[in-house]
mmCIF file of C-alpha atoms in Angstrom:
data_model
loop_
_atom_site.group_PDB
_atom_site.id
_atom_site.type_symbol
_atom_site.label_atom_id
_atom_site.label_comp_id
_atom_site.label_asym_id
_atom_site.label_seq_id
_atom_site.Cartn_x
_atom_site.Cartn_y
_atom_site.Cartn_z
ATOM 1 C CA UNK A 1040 6.229 -16.062 -7.536
ATOM 2 C CA UNK A 1041 4.221 -19.203 -8.993
ATOM 3 C CA UNK A 1042 3.000 -19.449 -12.613
ATOM 4 C CA UNK A 1043 -0.610 -19.229 -11.688
ATOM 5 C CA UNK A 1044 -0.160 -16.087 -9.476
ATOM 6 C CA UNK A 1045 1.910 -14.563 -12.376
ATOM 7 C CA UNK A 1046 -0.590 -15.151 -14.705
ATOM 8 C CA UNK A 1047 -3.133 -13.576 -12.551
ATOM 9 C CA UNK A 1048 -1.110 -10.587 -12.336
ATOM 10 C CA UNK A 1049 -0.482 -10.344 -15.892
ATOM 11 C CA UNK A 1050 -4.242 -10.831 -16.434
ATOM 12 C CA UNK A 1051 -4.489 -7.376 -14.744
ATOM 13 C CA UNK A 1052 -2.017 -5.693 -16.950
ATOM 14 C CA UNK A 1053 -4.543 -4.391 -19.317
ATOM 15 C CA UNK A 1054 -7.047 -3.171 -16.703
ATOM 16 C CA UNK A 1055 -4.455 -1.147 -14.745
ATOM 17 C CA UNK A 1056 -2.764 0.235 -17.856
ATOM 18 C CA UNK A 1057 -5.997 1.871 -18.735
ATOM 19 C CA UNK A 1058 -7.514 2.152 -15.112
ATOM 20 C CA UNK A 1059 -7.575 5.890 -16.146
ATOM 21 C CA UNK A 1060 -4.439 6.371 -18.276
ATOM 22 C CA UNK A 1061 -3.347 10.141 -18.114
ATOM 23 C CA UNK A 1062 -3.324 11.732 -21.502
ATOM 24 C CA UNK A 1063 0.510 12.368 -22.635
ATOM 25 C CA UNK A 1064 2.163 15.116 -20.644
ATOM 26 C CA UNK A 1065 4.666 17.562 -22.211
ATOM 27 C CA UNK A 1066 7.876 15.249 -21.827
ATOM 28 C CA UNK A 1067 10.025 18.697 -21.013
ATOM 29 C CA UNK A 1068 8.054 19.102 -17.627
ATOM 30 C CA UNK A 1069 9.470 17.215 -14.750
ATOM 31 C CA UNK A 1070 7.740 15.695 -11.943
ATOM 32 C CA UNK A 1071 7.138 18.361 -9.560
ATOM 33 C CA UNK A 1072 6.125 20.557 -12.641
ATOM 34 C CA UNK A 1073 3.899 17.915 -13.854
ATOM 35 C CA UNK A 1074 2.026 17.431 -10.482
ATOM 36 C CA UNK A 1075 1.583 21.253 -10.188
ATOM 37 C CA UNK A 1076 0.045 21.637 -13.678
ATOM 38 C CA UNK A 1077 -2.487 19.000 -12.895
ATOM 39 C CA UNK A 1078 -3.834 20.968 -10.269
ATOM 40 C CA UNK A 1079 -4.709 18.014 -7.953
ATOM 41 C CA UNK A 1080 -1.719 17.726 -6.065
ATOM 42 C CA UNK A 1081 -1.641 20.922 -4.334
ATOM 43 C CA UNK A 1082 -1.171 19.356 -0.981
ATOM 44 C CA UNK A 1083 1.699 17.019 -1.923
ATOM 45 C CA UNK A 1084 3.275 20.204 -3.435
ATOM 46 C CA UNK A 1085 3.200 22.048 -0.302
ATOM 47 C CA UNK A 1086 4.427 18.697 1.903
ATOM 48 C CA UNK A 1087 7.367 18.414 -0.615
ATOM 49 C CA UNK A 1088 8.283 22.124 -0.162
ATOM 50 C CA UNK A 1089 8.186 21.731 3.380
ATOM 51 C CA UNK A 1090 10.191 18.608 3.564
ATOM 52 C CA UNK A 1091 12.847 20.165 1.120
ATOM 53 C CA UNK A 1092 12.528 17.646 -1.412
ATOM 54 C CA UNK A 1093 11.436 19.777 -4.343
ATOM 55 C CA UNK A 1094 14.822 19.856 -6.017
ATOM 56 C CA UNK A 1095 15.316 16.195 -5.563
ATOM 57 C CA UNK A 1096 12.295 15.646 -7.564
ATOM 58 C CA UNK A 1097 13.351 18.156 -10.009
ATOM 59 C CA UNK A 1098 16.626 16.396 -10.693
ATOM 60 C CA UNK A 1099 17.588 13.746 -13.289
ATOM 61 C CA UNK A 1100 16.178 10.806 -11.527
ATOM 62 C CA UNK A 1101 14.281 8.661 -13.031
ATOM 63 C CA UNK A 1102 11.711 8.549 -10.457
ATOM 64 C CA UNK A 1103 8.423 6.745 -9.962
ATOM 65 C CA UNK A 1104 6.163 8.698 -7.841
ATOM 66 C CA UNK A 1105 2.807 7.366 -6.226
ATOM 67 C CA UNK A 1106 1.008 10.472 -6.011
ATOM 68 C CA UNK A 1107 -1.710 10.748 -3.400
ATOM 69 C CA UNK A 1108 -4.438 13.417 -4.584
ATOM 70 C CA UNK A 1109 -5.852 16.318 -2.369
ATOM 71 C CA UNK A 1110 -8.871 14.337 -1.487
ATOM 72 C CA UNK A 1111 -6.307 11.637 -0.228
ATOM 73 C CA UNK A 1112 -4.409 14.082 2.147
ATOM 74 C CA UNK A 1113 -7.751 15.508 3.253
ATOM 75 C CA UNK A 1114 -8.991 12.154 4.356
ATOM 76 C CA UNK A 1115 -6.303 11.839 6.929
ATOM 77 C CA UNK A 1116 -7.328 12.591 10.564
ATOM 78 C CA UNK A 1117 -7.966 16.047 11.278
ATOM 79 C CA UNK A 1118 -4.803 18.279 11.843
ATOM 80 C CA UNK A 1119 -2.489 15.259 10.443
ATOM 81 C CA UNK A 1120 -1.403 17.294 7.392
ATOM 82 C CA UNK A 1121 -0.870 20.531 9.487
ATOM 83 C CA UNK A 1122 1.212 18.770 12.212
ATOM 84 C CA UNK A 1123 3.322 17.169 9.526
ATOM 85 C CA UNK A 1124 4.103 20.736 7.785
ATOM 86 C CA UNK A 1125 5.456 22.083 10.951
ATOM 87 C CA UNK A 1126 9.170 22.594 10.928
ATOM 88 C CA UNK A 1127 9.797 20.147 14.086
ATOM 89 C CA UNK A 1128 8.013 17.183 12.142
ATOM 90 C CA UNK A 1129 10.202 17.439 9.161
ATOM 91 C CA UNK A 1130 11.968 14.131 9.354
ATOM 92 C CA UNK A 1131 8.618 12.325 9.733
ATOM 93 C CA UNK A 1132 7.290 14.319 6.542
ATOM 94 C CA UNK A 1133 10.534 13.452 4.622
ATOM 95 C CA UNK A 1134 9.949 9.462 5.790
ATOM 96 C CA UNK A 1135 6.299 9.512 4.504
ATOM 97 C CA UNK A 1136 7.039 11.178 1.108
ATOM 98 C CA UNK A 1137 9.932 9.188 0.329
ATOM 99 C CA UNK A 1138 7.514 6.139 0.923
ATOM 100 C CA UNK A 1139 5.823 7.307 -2.119
ATOM 101 C CA UNK A 1140 8.751 7.222 -4.517
ATOM 102 C CA UNK A 1141 10.668 4.265 -6.069
ATOM 103 C CA UNK A 1142 13.959 4.561 -7.742
ATOM 104 C CA UNK A 1143 13.786 4.259 -11.841
ATOM 105 C CA UNK A 1144 11.089 4.752 -14.144
ATOM 106 C CA UNK A 1145 8.317 1.931 -13.690
ATOM 107 C CA UNK A 1146 5.423 2.083 -15.836
ATOM 108 C CA UNK A 1147 1.946 0.407 -15.289
ATOM 109 C CA UNK A 1148 2.987 -2.562 -17.384
ATOM 110 C CA UNK A 1149 5.953 -2.965 -15.152
ATOM 111 C CA UNK A 1150 4.295 -2.373 -12.055
ATOM 112 C CA UNK A 1151 1.611 -5.324 -12.472
ATOM 113 C CA UNK A 1152 4.589 -7.870 -12.557
ATOM 114 C CA UNK A 1153 5.663 -6.845 -8.954
ATOM 115 C CA UNK A 1154 4.344 -7.723 -5.795
ATOM 116 C CA UNK A 1155 6.529 -5.418 -4.090
ATOM 117 C CA UNK A 1156 8.686 -2.373 -4.579
ATOM 118 C CA UNK A 1157 11.604 -0.938 -2.316
ATOM 119 C CA UNK A 1158 10.997 2.659 -2.064
ATOM 120 C CA UNK A 1159 13.558 5.664 -1.379
ATOM 121 C CA UNK A 1160 12.575 5.507 2.090
ATOM 122 C CA UNK A 1161 14.211 1.919 2.244
ATOM 123 C CA UNK A 1162 10.961 0.171 3.158
ATOM 124 C CA UNK A 1163 8.619 -1.838 0.966
ATOM 125 C CA UNK A 1164 5.329 -1.099 -0.538
ATOM 126 C CA UNK A 1165 3.144 -3.977 -1.312
ATOM 127 C CA UNK A 1166 1.509 -4.358 -4.778
ATOM 128 C CA UNK A 1167 -1.592 -6.424 -5.584
ATOM 129 C CA UNK A 1168 -3.313 -6.810 -9.084
ATOM 130 C CA UNK A 1169 -6.294 -8.454 -9.787
ATOM 131 C CA UNK A 1170 -8.625 -8.097 -12.511
ATOM 132 C CA UNK A 1171 -10.584 -6.005 -10.110
ATOM 133 C CA UNK A 1172 -7.837 -3.200 -9.525
ATOM 134 C CA UNK A 1173 -4.541 -2.585 -8.371
ATOM 135 C CA UNK A 1174 -3.554 -1.347 -4.887
ATOM 136 C CA UNK A 1175 -0.396 -0.172 -3.475
ATOM 137 C CA UNK A 1176 -0.615 -1.274 0.165
ATOM 138 C CA UNK A 1177 -4.343 -0.123 0.971
ATOM 139 C CA UNK A 1178 -4.483 2.852 -1.629
ATOM 140 C CA UNK A 1179 -6.239 2.061 -5.114
ATOM 141 C CA UNK A 1180 -4.584 3.128 -8.270
ATOM 142 C CA UNK A 1181 -6.769 5.450 -9.978
ATOM 143 C CA UNK A 1182 -4.663 6.975 -12.723
ATOM 144 C CA UNK A 1183 -1.771 5.476 -14.472
ATOM 145 C CA UNK A 1184 1.524 6.733 -16.359
ATOM 146 C CA UNK A 1185 1.370 10.376 -16.080
ATOM 147 C CA UNK A 1186 4.751 10.953 -17.697
ATOM 148 C CA UNK A 1187 7.226 13.356 -16.901
ATOM 149 C CA UNK A 1188 10.841 13.973 -18.122
ATOM 150 C CA UNK A 1189 12.469 12.457 -15.249
ATOM 151 C CA UNK A 1190 10.069 9.953 -14.254
ATOM 152 C CA UNK A 1191 6.332 8.779 -14.241
ATOM 153 C CA UNK A 1192 3.611 9.264 -11.690
ATOM 154 C CA UNK A 1193 0.730 6.943 -10.871
ATOM 155 C CA UNK A 1194 -2.005 8.412 -8.687
ATOM 156 C CA UNK A 1195 -3.635 6.910 -5.680
ATOM 157 C CA UNK A 1196 -6.374 7.588 -3.592
ATOM 158 C CA UNK A 1197 -4.824 7.334 -0.037
ATOM 159 C CA UNK A 1198 -1.594 8.509 1.572
ATOM 160 C CA UNK A 1199 0.777 5.780 2.320
ATOM 161 C CA UNK A 1200 2.087 5.499 5.479
ATOM 162 C CA UNK A 1201 5.417 3.576 6.047
ATOM 163 C CA UNK A 1202 5.726 0.880 9.011
ATOM 164 C CA UNK A 1203 7.276 3.098 11.575
ATOM 165 C CA UNK A 1204 5.102 5.789 11.031
ATOM 166 C CA UNK A 1205 1.943 3.493 11.662
ATOM 167 C CA UNK A 1206 3.583 2.254 14.779
ATOM 168 C CA UNK A 1207 5.370 5.336 16.178
ATOM 169 C CA UNK A 1208 4.015 6.753 19.465
ATOM 170 C CA UNK A 1209 2.235 3.514 20.103
ATOM 171 C CA UNK A 1210 1.668 2.810 23.765
ATOM 172 C CA UNK A 1211 3.672 -0.395 25.047
ATOM 173 C CA UNK A 1212 1.565 -3.567 24.219
ATOM 174 C CA UNK A 1213 -0.059 -5.172 27.472
ATOM 175 C CA UNK A 1214 -0.174 -8.701 28.065
ATOM 176 C CA UNK A 1215 -3.429 -9.004 26.323
ATOM 177 C CA UNK A 1216 -2.552 -7.197 23.266
ATOM 178 C CA UNK A 1217 0.376 -9.245 22.829
ATOM 179 C CA UNK A 1218 -1.481 -12.632 23.322
ATOM 180 C CA UNK A 1219 -3.977 -11.531 20.720
ATOM 181 C CA UNK A 1220 -1.712 -10.366 18.252
ATOM 182 C CA UNK A 1221 0.034 -13.718 18.206
ATOM 183 C CA UNK A 1222 -3.377 -15.466 17.941
ATOM 184 C CA UNK A 1223 -4.117 -13.489 14.937
ATOM 185 C CA UNK A 1224 -0.920 -14.045 13.471
ATOM 186 C CA UNK A 1225 -0.742 -17.869 13.812
ATOM 187 C CA UNK A 1226 -4.335 -18.303 12.360
ATOM 188 C CA UNK A 1227 -3.486 -16.039 9.413
ATOM 189 C CA UNK A 1228 -0.311 -17.869 8.919
ATOM 190 C CA UNK A 1229 -1.838 -21.360 9.274
ATOM 191 C CA UNK A 1230 -4.284 -20.232 6.692
ATOM 192 C CA UNK A 1231 -1.782 -19.119 4.095
ATOM 193 C CA UNK A 1232 0.317 -22.283 4.677
ATOM 194 C CA UNK A 1233 -2.749 -24.414 3.860
ATOM 195 C CA UNK A 1234 -4.178 -21.972 0.878
ATOM 196 C CA UNK A 1235 -0.861 -21.764 -0.970
ATOM 197 C CA UNK A 1236 -0.469 -25.188 -2.012
ATOM 198 C CA UNK A 1237 -4.212 -25.484 -2.698
ATOM 199 C CA UNK A 1238 -3.844 -22.458 -4.945
ATOM 200 C CA UNK A 1239 -0.997 -23.837 -6.649
ATOM 201 C CA UNK A 1240 -2.803 -26.859 -7.660
ATOM 202 C CA UNK A 1241 -5.930 -24.961 -8.901
ATOM 203 C CA UNK A 1242 -8.031 -25.259 -6.189
ATOM 204 C CA UNK A 1243 -8.780 -21.430 -6.111
ATOM 205 C CA UNK A 1244 -12.296 -21.687 -4.368
ATOM 206 C CA UNK A 1245 -11.068 -23.584 -1.604
ATOM 207 C CA UNK A 1246 -8.116 -21.251 -1.028
ATOM 208 C CA UNK A 1247 -10.717 -18.273 -1.311
ATOM 209 C CA UNK A 1248 -12.794 -19.761 1.511
ATOM 210 C CA UNK A 1249 -9.661 -20.816 3.739
ATOM 211 C CA UNK A 1250 -8.629 -17.215 3.433
ATOM 212 C CA UNK A 1251 -12.188 -15.916 4.003
ATOM 213 C CA UNK A 1252 -12.609 -18.083 7.264
ATOM 214 C CA UNK A 1253 -9.361 -16.896 8.652
ATOM 215 C CA UNK A 1254 -9.883 -13.082 8.071
ATOM 216 C CA UNK A 1255 -13.427 -13.343 9.091
ATOM 217 C CA UNK A 1256 -12.361 -15.025 12.425
ATOM 218 C CA UNK A 1257 -9.789 -12.561 13.083
ATOM 219 C CA UNK A 1258 -12.193 -9.856 12.774
ATOM 220 C CA UNK A 1259 -15.107 -11.829 14.974
ATOM 221 C CA UNK A 1260 -12.660 -13.015 17.640
ATOM 222 C CA UNK A 1261 -13.052 -10.103 20.145
ATOM 223 C CA UNK A 1262 -9.097 -9.748 19.534
ATOM 224 C CA UNK A 1263 -7.422 -6.417 21.093
ATOM 225 C CA UNK A 1264 -5.663 -5.556 17.758
ATOM 226 C CA UNK A 1265 -4.221 -2.157 16.604
ATOM 227 C CA UNK A 1266 -6.712 -0.359 14.290
ATOM 228 C CA UNK A 1267 -4.203 -0.621 11.181
ATOM 229 C CA UNK A 1268 -4.569 -4.403 11.659
ATOM 230 C CA UNK A 1269 -8.515 -4.563 11.416
ATOM 231 C CA UNK A 1270 -8.753 -1.714 8.929
ATOM 232 C CA UNK A 1271 -6.943 -3.869 6.468
ATOM 233 C CA UNK A 1272 -8.842 -6.705 7.057
ATOM 234 C CA UNK A 1273 -12.047 -4.946 6.952
ATOM 235 C CA UNK A 1274 -11.204 -3.532 3.431
ATOM 236 C CA UNK A 1275 -10.293 -6.889 2.543
ATOM 237 C CA UNK A 1276 -13.602 -8.569 3.232
ATOM 238 C CA UNK A 1277 -15.415 -5.253 1.601
ATOM 239 C CA UNK A 1278 -13.537 -5.767 -1.532
ATOM 240 C CA UNK A 1279 -13.968 -9.437 -1.635
ATOM 241 C CA UNK A 1280 -17.692 -9.197 -1.403
ATOM 242 C CA UNK A 1281 -17.528 -7.278 -4.662
ATOM 243 C CA UNK A 1282 -15.467 -9.616 -6.266
ATOM 244 C CA UNK A 1283 -17.005 -12.900 -8.141
ATOM 245 C CA UNK A 1284 -14.132 -14.361 -9.528
ATOM 246 C CA UNK A 1285 -12.702 -16.943 -6.845
ATOM 247 C CA UNK A 1286 -9.099 -16.519 -8.113
ATOM 248 C CA UNK A 1287 -9.286 -12.777 -7.545
ATOM 249 C CA UNK A 1288 -11.107 -13.134 -4.284
ATOM 250 C CA UNK A 1289 -8.463 -15.412 -3.008
ATOM 251 C CA UNK A 1290 -5.842 -12.785 -3.978
ATOM 252 C CA UNK A 1291 -7.893 -10.002 -1.960
ATOM 253 C CA UNK A 1292 -8.239 -11.840 0.989
ATOM 254 C CA UNK A 1293 -4.330 -13.121 0.937
ATOM 255 C CA UNK A 1294 -3.586 -9.283 0.520
ATOM 256 C CA UNK A 1295 -5.537 -8.296 3.108
ATOM 257 C CA UNK A 1296 -3.895 -10.806 5.637
ATOM 258 C CA UNK A 1297 -0.452 -9.849 4.320
ATOM 259 C CA UNK A 1298 -1.028 -6.407 5.072
ATOM 260 C CA UNK A 1299 -2.300 -7.410 8.342
ATOM 261 C CA UNK A 1300 0.568 -9.430 9.093
ATOM 262 C CA UNK A 1301 2.859 -6.821 8.460
ATOM 263 C CA UNK A 1302 1.178 -4.322 10.673
ATOM 264 C CA UNK A 1303 1.363 -6.708 13.420
ATOM 265 C CA UNK A 1304 4.945 -7.724 13.025
ATOM 266 C CA UNK A 1305 5.829 -3.992 12.982
ATOM 267 C CA UNK A 1306 3.717 -3.595 16.354
ATOM 268 C CA UNK A 1307 5.440 -6.621 17.951
ATOM 269 C CA UNK A 1308 8.969 -5.243 16.968
ATOM 270 C CA UNK A 1309 8.096 -1.965 18.440
ATOM 271 C CA UNK A 1310 6.784 -3.589 21.525
ATOM 272 C CA UNK A 1311 10.032 -5.487 22.072
ATOM 273 C CA UNK A 1312 12.323 -2.417 21.185
ATOM 274 C CA UNK A 1313 10.019 -0.595 24.067
ATOM 275 C CA UNK A 1314 10.931 -3.206 26.463
ATOM 276 C CA UNK A 1315 14.539 -2.732 26.399
#
């Protein structure tokens, strides 16, 4: 990470640490007991029970849990939670839940110094921090440092879906979908290649402009792209429009493109595997 990027992340540390820092919890309560006592993680608790992960998260750990609220689960497509709780979908449920858990006790102050973290699932989550907020993938961190005897909870407003879940069950890609995916990936990669040296030289406004042009061009290009890709870019545009600091705006667009590229790369890998 460049020194400029590092300073930008550290500049977000105070905001992240005070986004809505939770009152100190009773340190003798483990992660599961702490979540249940909070009263806003009933769906998460039910999912952990169905997945057989209760005893794991009551163990020594330590663990860091990015915990979606009941409202976050309710925002999933209708029937998703009920389907995941069925015994036949236990493996998928375990994959999703373990994607919310990072080994070790990672506090808010430490999180903002990272740009990625490897979860118990084995896949990485992306961490993007600016002075306007902190995101884990596409979710916003709304409460930090809910302490437990065996770890720490950070509350998020969306359920995190591991890459294999977002592409699982997808239909084989058509020739047009493959062509459009490559076009979008090439355009975003070119923007990043041009933007990074400009950003590191202090030309943050030019970088933000390049990233914005690329992002909006992909969205306006009548390309046949997965919804996860366009959603990531649309959220980036919406957040950037609320961000007046050019450095932060560049980071917002870069994070949106990174998420879109990850989704496209995962979809392309899935398509290659399907052809074999």
